[in-house]
Every structure is written in C-alpha cells, then in structure tokens.
PDB file of C-alpha atoms in Angstrom:
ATOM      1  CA  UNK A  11     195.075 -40.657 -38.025  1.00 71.00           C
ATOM      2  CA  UNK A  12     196.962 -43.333 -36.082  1.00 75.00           C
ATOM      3  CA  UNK A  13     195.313 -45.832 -34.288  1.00 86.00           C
ATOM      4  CA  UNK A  14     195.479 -45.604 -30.821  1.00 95.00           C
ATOM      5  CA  UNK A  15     193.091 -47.667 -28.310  1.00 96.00           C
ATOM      6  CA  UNK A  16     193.310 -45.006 -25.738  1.00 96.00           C
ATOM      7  CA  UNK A  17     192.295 -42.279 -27.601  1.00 98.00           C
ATOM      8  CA  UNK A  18     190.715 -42.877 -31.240  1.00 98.00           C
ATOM      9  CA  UNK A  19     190.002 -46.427 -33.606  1.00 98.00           C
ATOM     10  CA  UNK A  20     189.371 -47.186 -36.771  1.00 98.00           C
ATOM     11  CA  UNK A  21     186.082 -49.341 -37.705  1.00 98.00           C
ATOM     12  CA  UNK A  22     188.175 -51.547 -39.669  1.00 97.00           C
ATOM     13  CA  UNK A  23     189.992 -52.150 -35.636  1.00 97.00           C
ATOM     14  CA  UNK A  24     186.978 -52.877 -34.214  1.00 98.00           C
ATOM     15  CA  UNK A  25     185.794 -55.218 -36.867  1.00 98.00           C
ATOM     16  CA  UNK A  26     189.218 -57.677 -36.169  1.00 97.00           C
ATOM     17  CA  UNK A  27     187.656 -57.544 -32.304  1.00 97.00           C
ATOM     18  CA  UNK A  28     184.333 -57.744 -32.389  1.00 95.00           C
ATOM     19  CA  UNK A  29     184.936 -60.611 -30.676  1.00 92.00           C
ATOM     20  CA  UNK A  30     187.392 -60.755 -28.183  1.00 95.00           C
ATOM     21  CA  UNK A  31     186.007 -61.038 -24.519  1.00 93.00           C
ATOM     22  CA  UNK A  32     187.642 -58.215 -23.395  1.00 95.00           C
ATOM     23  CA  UNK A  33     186.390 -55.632 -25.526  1.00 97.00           C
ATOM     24  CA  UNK A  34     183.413 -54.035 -24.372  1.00 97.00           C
ATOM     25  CA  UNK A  35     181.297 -51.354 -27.376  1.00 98.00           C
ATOM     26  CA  UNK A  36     179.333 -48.356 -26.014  1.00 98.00           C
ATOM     27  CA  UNK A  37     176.045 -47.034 -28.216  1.00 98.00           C
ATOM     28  CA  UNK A  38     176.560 -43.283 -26.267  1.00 98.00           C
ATOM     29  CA  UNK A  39     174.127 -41.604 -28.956  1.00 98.00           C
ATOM     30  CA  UNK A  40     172.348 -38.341 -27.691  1.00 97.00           C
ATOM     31  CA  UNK A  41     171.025 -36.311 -29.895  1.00 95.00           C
ATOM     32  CA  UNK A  42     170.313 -32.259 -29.069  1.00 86.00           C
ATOM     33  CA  UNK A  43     166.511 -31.555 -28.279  1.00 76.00           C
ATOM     34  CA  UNK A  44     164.232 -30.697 -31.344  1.00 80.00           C
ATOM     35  CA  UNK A  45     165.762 -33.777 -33.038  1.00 86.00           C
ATOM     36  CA  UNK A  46     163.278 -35.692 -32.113  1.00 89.00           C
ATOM     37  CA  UNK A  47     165.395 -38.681 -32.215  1.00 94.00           C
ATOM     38  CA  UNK A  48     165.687 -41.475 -29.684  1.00 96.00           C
ATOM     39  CA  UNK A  49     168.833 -43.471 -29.286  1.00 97.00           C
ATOM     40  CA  UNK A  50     167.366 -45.880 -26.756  1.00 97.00           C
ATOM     41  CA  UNK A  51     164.820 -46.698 -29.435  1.00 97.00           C
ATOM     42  CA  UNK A  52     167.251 -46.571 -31.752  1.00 98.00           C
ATOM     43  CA  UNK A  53     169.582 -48.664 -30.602  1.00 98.00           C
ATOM     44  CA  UNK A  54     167.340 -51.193 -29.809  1.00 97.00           C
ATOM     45  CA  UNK A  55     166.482 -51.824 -33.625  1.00 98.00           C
ATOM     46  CA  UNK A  56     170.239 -51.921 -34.628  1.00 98.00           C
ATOM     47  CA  UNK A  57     173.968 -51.537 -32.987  1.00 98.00           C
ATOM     48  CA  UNK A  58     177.125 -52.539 -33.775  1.00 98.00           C
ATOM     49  CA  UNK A  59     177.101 -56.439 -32.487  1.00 97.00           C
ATOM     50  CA  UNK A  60     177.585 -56.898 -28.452  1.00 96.00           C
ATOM     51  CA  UNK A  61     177.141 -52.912 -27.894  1.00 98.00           C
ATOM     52  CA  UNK A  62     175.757 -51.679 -24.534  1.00 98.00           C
ATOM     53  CA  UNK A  63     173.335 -48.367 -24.420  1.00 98.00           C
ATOM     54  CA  UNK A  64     175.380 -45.706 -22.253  1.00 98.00           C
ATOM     55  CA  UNK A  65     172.326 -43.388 -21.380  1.00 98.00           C
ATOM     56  CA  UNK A  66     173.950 -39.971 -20.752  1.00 97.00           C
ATOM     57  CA  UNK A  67     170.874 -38.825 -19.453  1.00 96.00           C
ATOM     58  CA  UNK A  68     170.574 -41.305 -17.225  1.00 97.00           C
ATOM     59  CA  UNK A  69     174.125 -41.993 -16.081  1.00 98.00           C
ATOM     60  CA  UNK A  70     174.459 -38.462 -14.996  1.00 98.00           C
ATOM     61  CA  UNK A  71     173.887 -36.581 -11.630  1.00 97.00           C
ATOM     62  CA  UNK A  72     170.004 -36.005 -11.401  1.00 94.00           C
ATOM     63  CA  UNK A  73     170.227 -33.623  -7.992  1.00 95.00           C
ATOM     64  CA  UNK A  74     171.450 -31.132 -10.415  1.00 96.00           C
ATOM     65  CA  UNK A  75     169.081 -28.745 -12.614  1.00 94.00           C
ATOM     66  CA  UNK A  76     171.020 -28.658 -15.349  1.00 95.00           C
ATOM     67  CA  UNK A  77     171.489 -31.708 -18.072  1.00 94.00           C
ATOM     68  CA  UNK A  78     173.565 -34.964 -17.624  1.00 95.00           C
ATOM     69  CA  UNK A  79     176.246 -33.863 -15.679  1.00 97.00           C
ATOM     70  CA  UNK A  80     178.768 -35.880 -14.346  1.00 98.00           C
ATOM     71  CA  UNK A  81     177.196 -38.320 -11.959  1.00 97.00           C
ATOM     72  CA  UNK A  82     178.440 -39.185  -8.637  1.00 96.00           C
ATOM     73  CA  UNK A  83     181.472 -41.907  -8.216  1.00 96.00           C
ATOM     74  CA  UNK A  84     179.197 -44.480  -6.975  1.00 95.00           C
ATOM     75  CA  UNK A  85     176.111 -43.487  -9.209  1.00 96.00           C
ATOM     76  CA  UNK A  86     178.909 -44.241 -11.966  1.00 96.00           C
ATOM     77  CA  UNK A  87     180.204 -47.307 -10.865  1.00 95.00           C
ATOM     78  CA  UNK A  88     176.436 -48.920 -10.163  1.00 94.00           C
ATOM     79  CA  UNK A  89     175.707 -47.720 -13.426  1.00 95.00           C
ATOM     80  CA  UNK A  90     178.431 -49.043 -15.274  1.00 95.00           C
ATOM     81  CA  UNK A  91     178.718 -52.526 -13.069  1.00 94.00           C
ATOM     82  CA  UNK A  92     175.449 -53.099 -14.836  1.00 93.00           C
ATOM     83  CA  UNK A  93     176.463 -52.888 -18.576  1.00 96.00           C
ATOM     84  CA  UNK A  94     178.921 -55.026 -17.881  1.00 95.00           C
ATOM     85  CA  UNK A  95     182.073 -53.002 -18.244  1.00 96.00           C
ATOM     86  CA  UNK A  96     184.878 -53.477 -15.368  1.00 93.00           C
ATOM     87  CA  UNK A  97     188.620 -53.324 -14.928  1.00 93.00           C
ATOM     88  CA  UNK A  98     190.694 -54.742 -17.530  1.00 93.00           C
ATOM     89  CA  UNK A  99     188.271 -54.174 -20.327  1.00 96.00           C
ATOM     90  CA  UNK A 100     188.823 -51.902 -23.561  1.00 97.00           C
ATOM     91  CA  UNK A 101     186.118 -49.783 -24.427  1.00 98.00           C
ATOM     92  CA  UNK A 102     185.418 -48.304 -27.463  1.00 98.00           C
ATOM     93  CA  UNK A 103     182.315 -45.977 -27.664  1.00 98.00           C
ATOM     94  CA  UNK A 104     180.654 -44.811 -30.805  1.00 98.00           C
ATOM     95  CA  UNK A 105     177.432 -42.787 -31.597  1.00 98.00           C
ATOM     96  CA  UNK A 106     175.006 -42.542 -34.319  1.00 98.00           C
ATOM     97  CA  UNK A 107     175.985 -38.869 -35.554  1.00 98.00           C
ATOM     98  CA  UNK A 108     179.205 -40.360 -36.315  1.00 98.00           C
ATOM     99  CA  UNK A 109     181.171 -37.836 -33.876  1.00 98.00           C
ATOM    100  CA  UNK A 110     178.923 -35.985 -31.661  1.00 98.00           C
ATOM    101  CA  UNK A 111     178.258 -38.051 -28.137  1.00 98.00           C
ATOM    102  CA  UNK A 112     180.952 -40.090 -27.746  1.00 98.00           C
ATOM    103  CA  UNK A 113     183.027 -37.993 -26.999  1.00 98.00           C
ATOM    104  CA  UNK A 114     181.161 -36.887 -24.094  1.00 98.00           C
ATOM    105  CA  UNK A 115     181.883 -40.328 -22.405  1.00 98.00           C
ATOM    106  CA  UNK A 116     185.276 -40.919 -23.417  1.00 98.00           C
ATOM    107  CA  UNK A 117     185.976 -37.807 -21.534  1.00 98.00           C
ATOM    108  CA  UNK A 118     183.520 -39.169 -18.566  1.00 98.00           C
ATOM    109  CA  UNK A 119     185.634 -42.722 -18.402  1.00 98.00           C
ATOM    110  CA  UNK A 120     188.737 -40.616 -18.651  1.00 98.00           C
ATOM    111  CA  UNK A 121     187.608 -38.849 -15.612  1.00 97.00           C
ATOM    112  CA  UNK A 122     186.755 -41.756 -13.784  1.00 97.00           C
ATOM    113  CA  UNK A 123     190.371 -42.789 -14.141  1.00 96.00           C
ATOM    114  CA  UNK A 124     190.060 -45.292 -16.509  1.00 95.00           C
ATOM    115  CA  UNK A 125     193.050 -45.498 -19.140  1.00 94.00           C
ATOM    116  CA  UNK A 126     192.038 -48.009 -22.233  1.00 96.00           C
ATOM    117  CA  UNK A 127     188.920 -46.061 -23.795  1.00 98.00           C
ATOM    118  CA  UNK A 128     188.616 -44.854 -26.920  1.00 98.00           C
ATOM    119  CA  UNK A 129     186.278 -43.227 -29.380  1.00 98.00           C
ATOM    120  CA  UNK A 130     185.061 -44.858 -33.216  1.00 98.00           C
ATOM    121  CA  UNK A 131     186.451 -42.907 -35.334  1.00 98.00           C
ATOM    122  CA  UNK A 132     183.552 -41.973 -37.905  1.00 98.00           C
ATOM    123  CA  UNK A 133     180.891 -43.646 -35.232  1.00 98.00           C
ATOM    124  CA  UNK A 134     177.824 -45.725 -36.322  1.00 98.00           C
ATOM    125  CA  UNK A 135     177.147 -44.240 -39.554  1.00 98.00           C
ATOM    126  CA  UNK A 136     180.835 -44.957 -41.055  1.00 98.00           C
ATOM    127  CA  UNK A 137     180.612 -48.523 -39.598  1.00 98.00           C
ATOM    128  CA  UNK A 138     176.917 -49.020 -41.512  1.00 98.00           C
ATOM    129  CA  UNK A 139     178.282 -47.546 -44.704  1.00 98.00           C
ATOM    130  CA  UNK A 140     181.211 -49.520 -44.814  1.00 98.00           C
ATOM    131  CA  UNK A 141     178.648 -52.713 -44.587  1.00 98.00           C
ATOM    132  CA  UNK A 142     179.837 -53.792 -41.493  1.00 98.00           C
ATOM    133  CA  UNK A 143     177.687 -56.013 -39.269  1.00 97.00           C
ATOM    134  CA  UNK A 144     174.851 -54.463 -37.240  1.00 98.00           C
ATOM    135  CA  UNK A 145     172.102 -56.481 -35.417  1.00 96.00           C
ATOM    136  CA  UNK A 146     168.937 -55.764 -32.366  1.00 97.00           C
ATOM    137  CA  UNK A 147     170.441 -58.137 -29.829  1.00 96.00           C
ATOM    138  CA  UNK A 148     170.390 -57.542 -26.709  1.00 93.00           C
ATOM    139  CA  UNK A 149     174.169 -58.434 -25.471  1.00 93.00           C
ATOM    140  CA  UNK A 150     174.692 -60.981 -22.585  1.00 90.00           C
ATOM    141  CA  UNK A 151     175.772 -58.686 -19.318  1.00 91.00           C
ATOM    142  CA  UNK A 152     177.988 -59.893 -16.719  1.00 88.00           C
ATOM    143  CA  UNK A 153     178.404 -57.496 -13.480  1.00 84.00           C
ATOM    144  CA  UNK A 154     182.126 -56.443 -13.687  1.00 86.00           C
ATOM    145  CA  UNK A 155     183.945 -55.042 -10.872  1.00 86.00           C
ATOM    146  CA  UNK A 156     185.433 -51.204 -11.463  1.00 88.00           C
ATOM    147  CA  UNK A 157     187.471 -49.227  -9.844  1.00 88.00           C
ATOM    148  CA  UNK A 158     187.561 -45.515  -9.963  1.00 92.00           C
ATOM    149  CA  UNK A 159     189.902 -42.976  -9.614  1.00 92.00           C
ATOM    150  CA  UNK A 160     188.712 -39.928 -10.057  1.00 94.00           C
ATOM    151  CA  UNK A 161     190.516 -36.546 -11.838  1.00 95.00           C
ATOM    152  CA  UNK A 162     189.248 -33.648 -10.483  1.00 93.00           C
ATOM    153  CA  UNK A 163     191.530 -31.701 -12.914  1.00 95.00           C
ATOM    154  CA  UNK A 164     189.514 -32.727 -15.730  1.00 97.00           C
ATOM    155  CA  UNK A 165     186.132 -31.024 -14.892  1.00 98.00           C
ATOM    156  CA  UNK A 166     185.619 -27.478 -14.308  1.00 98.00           C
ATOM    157  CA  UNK A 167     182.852 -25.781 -12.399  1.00 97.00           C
ATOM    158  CA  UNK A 168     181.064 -22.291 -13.105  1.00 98.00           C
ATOM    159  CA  UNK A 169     183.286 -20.841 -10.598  1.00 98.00           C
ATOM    160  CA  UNK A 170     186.736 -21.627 -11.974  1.00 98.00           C
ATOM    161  CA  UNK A 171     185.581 -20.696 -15.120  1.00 98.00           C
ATOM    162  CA  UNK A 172     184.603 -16.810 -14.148  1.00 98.00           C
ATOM    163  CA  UNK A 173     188.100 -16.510 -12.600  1.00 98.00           C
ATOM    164  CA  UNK A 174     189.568 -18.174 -15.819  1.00 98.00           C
ATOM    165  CA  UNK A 175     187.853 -15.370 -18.007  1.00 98.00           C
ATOM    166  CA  UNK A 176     188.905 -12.915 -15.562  1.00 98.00           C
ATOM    167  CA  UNK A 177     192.400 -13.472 -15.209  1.00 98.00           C
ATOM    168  CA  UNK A 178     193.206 -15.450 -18.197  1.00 97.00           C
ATOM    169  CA  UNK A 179     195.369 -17.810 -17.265  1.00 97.00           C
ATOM    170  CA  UNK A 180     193.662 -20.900 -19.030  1.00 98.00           C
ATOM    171  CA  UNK A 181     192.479 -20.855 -22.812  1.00 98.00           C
ATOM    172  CA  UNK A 182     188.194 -21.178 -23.078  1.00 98.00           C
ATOM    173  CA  UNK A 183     187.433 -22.795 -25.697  1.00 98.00           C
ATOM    174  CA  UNK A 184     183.788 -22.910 -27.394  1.00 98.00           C
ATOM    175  CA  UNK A 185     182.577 -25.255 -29.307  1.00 98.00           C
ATOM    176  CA  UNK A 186     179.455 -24.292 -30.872  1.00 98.00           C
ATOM    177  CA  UNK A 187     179.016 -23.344 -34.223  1.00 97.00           C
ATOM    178  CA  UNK A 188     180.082 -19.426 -34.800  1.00 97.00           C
ATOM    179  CA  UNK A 189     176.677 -17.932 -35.198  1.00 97.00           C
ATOM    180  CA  UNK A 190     176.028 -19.250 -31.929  1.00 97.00           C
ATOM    181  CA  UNK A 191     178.881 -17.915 -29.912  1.00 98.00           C
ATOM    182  CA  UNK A 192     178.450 -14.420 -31.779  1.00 97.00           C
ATOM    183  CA  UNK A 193     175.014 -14.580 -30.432  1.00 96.00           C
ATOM    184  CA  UNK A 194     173.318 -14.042 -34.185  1.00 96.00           C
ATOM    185  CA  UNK A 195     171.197 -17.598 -33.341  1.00 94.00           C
ATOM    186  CA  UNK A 196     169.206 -18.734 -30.502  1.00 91.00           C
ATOM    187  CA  UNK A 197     170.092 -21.463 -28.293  1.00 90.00           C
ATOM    188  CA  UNK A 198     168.510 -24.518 -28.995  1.00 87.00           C
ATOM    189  CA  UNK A 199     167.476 -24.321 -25.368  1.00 87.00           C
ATOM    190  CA  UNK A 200     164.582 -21.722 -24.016  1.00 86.00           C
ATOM    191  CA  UNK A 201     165.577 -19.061 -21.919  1.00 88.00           C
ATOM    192  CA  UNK A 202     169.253 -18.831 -22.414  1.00 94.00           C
ATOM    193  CA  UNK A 203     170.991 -15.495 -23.118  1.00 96.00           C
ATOM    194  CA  UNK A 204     172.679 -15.201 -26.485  1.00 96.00           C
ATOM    195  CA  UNK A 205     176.460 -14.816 -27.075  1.00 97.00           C
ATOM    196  CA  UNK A 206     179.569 -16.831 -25.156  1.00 98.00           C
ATOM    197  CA  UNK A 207     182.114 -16.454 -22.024  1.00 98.00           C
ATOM    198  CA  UNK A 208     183.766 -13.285 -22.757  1.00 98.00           C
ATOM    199  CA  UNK A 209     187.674 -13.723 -23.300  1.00 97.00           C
ATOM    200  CA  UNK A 210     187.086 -17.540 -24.726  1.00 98.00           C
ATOM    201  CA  UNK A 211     188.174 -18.536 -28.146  1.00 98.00           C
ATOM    202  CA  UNK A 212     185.375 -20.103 -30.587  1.00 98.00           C
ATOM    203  CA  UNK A 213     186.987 -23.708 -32.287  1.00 98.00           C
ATOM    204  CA  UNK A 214     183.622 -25.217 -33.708  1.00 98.00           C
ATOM    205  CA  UNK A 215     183.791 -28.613 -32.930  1.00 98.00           C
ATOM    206  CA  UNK A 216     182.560 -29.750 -36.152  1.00 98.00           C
ATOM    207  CA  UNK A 217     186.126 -27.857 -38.085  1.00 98.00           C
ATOM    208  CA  UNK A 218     187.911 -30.563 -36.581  1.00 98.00           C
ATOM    209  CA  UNK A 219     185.958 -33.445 -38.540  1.00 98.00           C
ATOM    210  CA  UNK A 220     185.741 -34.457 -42.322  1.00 98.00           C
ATOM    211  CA  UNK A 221     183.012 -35.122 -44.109  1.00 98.00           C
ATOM    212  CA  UNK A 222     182.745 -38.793 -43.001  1.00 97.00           C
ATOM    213  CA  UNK A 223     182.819 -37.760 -39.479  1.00 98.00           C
ATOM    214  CA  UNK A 224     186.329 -38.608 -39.094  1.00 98.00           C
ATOM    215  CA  UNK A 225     188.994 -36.443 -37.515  1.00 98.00           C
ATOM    216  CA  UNK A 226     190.990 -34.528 -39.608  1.00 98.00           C
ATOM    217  CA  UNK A 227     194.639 -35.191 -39.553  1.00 97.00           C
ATOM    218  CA  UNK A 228     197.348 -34.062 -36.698  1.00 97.00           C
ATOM    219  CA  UNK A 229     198.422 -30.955 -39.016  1.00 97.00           C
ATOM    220  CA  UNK A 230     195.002 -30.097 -39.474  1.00 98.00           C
ATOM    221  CA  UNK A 231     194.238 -29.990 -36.113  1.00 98.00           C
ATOM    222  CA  UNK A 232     196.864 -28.098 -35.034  1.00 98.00           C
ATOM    223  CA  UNK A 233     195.960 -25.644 -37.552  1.00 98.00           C
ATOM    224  CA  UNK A 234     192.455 -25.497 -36.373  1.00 98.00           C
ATOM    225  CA  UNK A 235     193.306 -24.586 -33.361  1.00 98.00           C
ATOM    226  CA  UNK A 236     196.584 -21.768 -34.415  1.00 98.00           C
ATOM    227  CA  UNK A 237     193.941 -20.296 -36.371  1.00 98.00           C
ATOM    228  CA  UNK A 238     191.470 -19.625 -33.371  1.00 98.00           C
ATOM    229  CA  UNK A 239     194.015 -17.681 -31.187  1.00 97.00           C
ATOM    230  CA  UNK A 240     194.268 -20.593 -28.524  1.00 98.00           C
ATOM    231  CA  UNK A 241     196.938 -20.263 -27.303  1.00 98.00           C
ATOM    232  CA  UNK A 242     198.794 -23.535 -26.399  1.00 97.00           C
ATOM    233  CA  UNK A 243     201.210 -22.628 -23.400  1.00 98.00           C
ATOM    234  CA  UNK A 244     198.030 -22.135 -21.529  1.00 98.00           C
ATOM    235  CA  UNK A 245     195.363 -24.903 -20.200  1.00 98.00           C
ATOM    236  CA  UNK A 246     192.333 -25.174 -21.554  1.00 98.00           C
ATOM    237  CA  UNK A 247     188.910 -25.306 -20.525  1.00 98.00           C
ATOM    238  CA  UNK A 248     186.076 -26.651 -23.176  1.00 98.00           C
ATOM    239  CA  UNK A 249     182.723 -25.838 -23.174  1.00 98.00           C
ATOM    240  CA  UNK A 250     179.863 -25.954 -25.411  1.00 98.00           C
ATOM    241  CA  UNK A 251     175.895 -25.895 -24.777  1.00 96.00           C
ATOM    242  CA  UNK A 252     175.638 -28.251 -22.148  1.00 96.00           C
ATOM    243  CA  UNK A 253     178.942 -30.327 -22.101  1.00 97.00           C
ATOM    244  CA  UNK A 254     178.311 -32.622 -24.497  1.00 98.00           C
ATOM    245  CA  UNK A 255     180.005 -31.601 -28.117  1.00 98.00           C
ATOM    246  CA  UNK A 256     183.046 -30.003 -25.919  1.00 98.00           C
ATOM    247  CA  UNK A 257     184.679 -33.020 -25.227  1.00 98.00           C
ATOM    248  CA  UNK A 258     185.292 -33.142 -29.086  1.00 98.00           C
ATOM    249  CA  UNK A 259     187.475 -30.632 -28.488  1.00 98.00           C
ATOM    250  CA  UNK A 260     188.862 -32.269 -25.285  1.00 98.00           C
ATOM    251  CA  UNK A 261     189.187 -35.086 -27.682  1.00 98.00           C
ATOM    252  CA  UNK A 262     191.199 -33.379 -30.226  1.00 98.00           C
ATOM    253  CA  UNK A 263     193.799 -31.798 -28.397  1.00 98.00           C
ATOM    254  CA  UNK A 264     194.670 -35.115 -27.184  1.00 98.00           C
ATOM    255  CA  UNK A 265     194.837 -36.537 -30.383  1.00 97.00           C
ATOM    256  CA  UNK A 266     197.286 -33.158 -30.916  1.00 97.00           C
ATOM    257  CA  UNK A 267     199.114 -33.976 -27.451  1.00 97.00           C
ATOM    258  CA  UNK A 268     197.881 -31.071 -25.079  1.00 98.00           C
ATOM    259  CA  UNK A 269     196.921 -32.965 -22.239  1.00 97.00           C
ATOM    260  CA  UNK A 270     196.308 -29.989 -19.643  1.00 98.00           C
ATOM    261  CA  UNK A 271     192.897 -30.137 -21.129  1.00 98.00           C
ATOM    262  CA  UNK A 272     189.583 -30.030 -18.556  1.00 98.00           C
ATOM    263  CA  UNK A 273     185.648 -29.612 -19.848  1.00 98.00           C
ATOM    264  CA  UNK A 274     183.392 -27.256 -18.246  1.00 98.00           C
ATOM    265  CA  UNK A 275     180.601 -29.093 -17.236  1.00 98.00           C
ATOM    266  CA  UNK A 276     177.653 -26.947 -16.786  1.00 98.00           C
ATOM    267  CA  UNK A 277     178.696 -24.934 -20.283  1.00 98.00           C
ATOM    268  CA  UNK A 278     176.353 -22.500 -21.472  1.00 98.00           C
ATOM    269  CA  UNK A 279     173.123 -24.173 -20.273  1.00 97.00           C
ATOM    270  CA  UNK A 280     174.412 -22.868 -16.863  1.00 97.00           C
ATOM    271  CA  UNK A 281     176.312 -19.564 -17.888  1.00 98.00           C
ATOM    272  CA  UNK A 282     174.022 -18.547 -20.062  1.00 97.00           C
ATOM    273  CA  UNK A 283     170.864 -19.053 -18.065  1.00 96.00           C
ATOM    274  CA  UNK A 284     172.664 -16.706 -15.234  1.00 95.00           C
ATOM    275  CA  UNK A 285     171.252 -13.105 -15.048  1.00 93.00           C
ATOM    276  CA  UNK A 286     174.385 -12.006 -13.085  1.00 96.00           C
ATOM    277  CA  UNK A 287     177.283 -13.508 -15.164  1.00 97.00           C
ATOM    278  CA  UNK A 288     179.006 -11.438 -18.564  1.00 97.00           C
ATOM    279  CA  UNK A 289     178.852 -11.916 -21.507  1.00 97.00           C
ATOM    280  CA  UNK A 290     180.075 -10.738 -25.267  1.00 97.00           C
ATOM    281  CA  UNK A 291     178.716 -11.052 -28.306  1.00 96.00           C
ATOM    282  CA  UNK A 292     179.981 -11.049 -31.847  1.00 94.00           C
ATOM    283  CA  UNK A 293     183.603 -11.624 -31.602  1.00 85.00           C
ATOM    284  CA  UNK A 294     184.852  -9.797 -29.337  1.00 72.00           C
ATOM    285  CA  UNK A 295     186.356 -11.692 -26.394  1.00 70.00           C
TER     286      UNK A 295
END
C-alpha cells in the first residue's frame, strides 16, 4: 500500500518520526462492549512513545442518547486544544485492535476539516510485534491553537439515510460482519432489532484487512467492493453498529479514490432501536 500521510502509514514511517515536533500520535482504542477491555487503562501502561489518549467516548456529543457521536465544533476544538494537537501538526492515529478505532477519528479530523491525518497501518499490535518502542509516559502537552472547518457532506443523519434507501440514489454500505446484517446474530447491544437498512450493500469491514491488520492492496479493495454490488457511480453512505468500524470503510474507498464518501453516524444503534423504521433480513436488500 503506498504511503500516504493523509490517508494511511506504515510503522516503519512513524518510527523515522517519532521525533519530530510536529508530529502528534493518537492512542484512539475503543473496544465494543462485552470486551471488557479498557483503553484508558490500557494505554496508560504502554503506547507508542509521545501518544495522546483520544477518548471517543468522551470527545463525542453527550446531549445525544446514542454512543460517541460527533461532538459539537467547539466541544472538539476544547477537547483537542488539550492533547495538544493544533494547526500545522501531522497526526497519525493508531489503536490497539490494529484496525478497528482509528478509523473512527481519522474520519472525525477529516470532518473537522483538517487535511494531514492519517491512520497506522496495522495499529498498536503491528508496531509491538515488530519490537518497536513502547513506554507509560505521560507526553508533555502544549495547548495548540485549531481551526475547524467543518464538512457537513461527510456525516449523514437518520433522515438522509431513509430517503437514501428509498430512492437509491447513494450506495449504503454495512459494515458488520454478514451474520449480523442477515440478522442470524444478535447485536452486541440490548434491545436492537435484528437485520440491516433495506436496499444497503453488506462490505464487512474486516474483508478489507489482512491478517496483520493491514489493508489489503488497491486491487483487492476494489475487488472487495465489485464483489458486494456497490456500485461506484453512486455516493456512499457507511454505517455499521454505532459508527465506529464504518469509517474503515470510509477509509478504504479513499485509499481506492472514491471520495464522495459520508458515514452515517447514528448507524444501527439508532435504526435499529426504531420501532417505526424497515428493515430486511437475510440478503435481500
């Protein structure tokens, strides 16, 4: 996969930067509940050297009912001030699944308007296995002014979505695993209904990875994606359980070069808790 700071890096990039001043390293690990994992916790016994803990739980809008969605512009920018991360830097977020998280707030930066972000490829796990340095020190934070500029076009809301399944006119793409979306497994959430957005296409987000965690190469991931039905003329709209593992997707048809790509943020947490809105099951569309 080629290198490229605004979208995807290599370990062995990071490693020749550790050190430059204006590279800033996000730990953005979340892990799905049930887990019962902690990434504060965990990062705070090892990171990559001079990583900051993005809390996606935290840094999210807590008016809303639903999980870490996207927080308010100046929620965001307090937020952010605080870990030290401004204009001018280059950020490069990882998280400890390897390729889970991160994802999540490349696509939240991205949406924020800010251009030199990019995601480890292979995340924490490649970097450790690779013997790469890791230590439990806190970094030393500087506020740093940012400015945002945010895309509305990249985040969809429950209402754009129904008339997308409706009339059709943007690809929905799902990326939970397929027993999910056909509604044969439960949602790792209570309450939710089982099955998916009827007319969306199902592009599990972890096809698109190797074994390592890594993305799988341009060719691949076109192929990935031919072989779901999406359609490519069309936007799309990612969504997954609650926003999170979509932006993998988001992630990969950038790497592909579809760039009329938006996420839809409340994702099934929200659709499928909703007495009132369809849904199929099995694979129909």
């Amino acid at each position: 996969m080629k290198e490229d700071a605004r979208t995807l890096v290599s370990t062995k990039w990071l490693a020749k930067r550790l050190d430059n001043a204006e590279v800033r390293i996000l730990d953005a690990s979340w892990y799905l509940p049930g887990l019962d994992r902690n990434p504060g916790a965990e990062y705070a016994k090892r990171h990559i050297p001079n990583a900051r803990f993005f809390d996606i739980d935290d840094i999210s809008d807590n008016r809303s009912d639903l999980p870490h969605m996207v927080p308010p512009v100046e929620k965001f920018m307090s937020k952010v001030r605080k870990l030290g991360v401004g204009d001018g830097h280059q950020i490069v977020i990882y998280d400890g699944l390897g390729m889970f998280s991160a994802a999540r707030v490349w696509w939240l930066f991205k949406m924020m308007g800010h251009r030199d972000v990019a995601v480890l490829d292979g995340g924490l796990p490649k970097w450790i296995a690779e013997g790469l340095r890791v230590d439990d020190e806190p970094p030393s934070i500087r506020d740093r002014h940012m400015m945002v500029d945010q895309r509305a076009s990249f985040v969809k809301d429950v209402t754009e979505v129904a008339a997308a399944s409706k009339l059709g006119d943007y690809e929905i793409i799902d990326a939970r695993s397929p027993e999910r979306f056909r509604g044969e497994e439960d949602e790792p959430r209570e309450g939710l209904r089982k099955g998916h957005i009827p007319n969306s296409k199902n592009v599990f987000f972890k096809s698109l990875l190797n074994d390592d965690q890594t993305f799988k190469n341009i060719s691949e991931l076109k192929q990935i994606f031919h072989s779901a039905g999406v359609d490519m003329s069309k936007p799309a709209i990612t969504t997954c359980g609650s926003g999170v593992t979509a932006a993998v997707l988001n992630l990969g048809l950038e790497l592909i070069g579809k760039t009329d790509h938006s996420l839809y943020d409340g994702s099934w947490t929200e659709w499928g808790m909703s007495p009132i809105l369809p849904i199929a099951t099995g694979d129909k569309k």
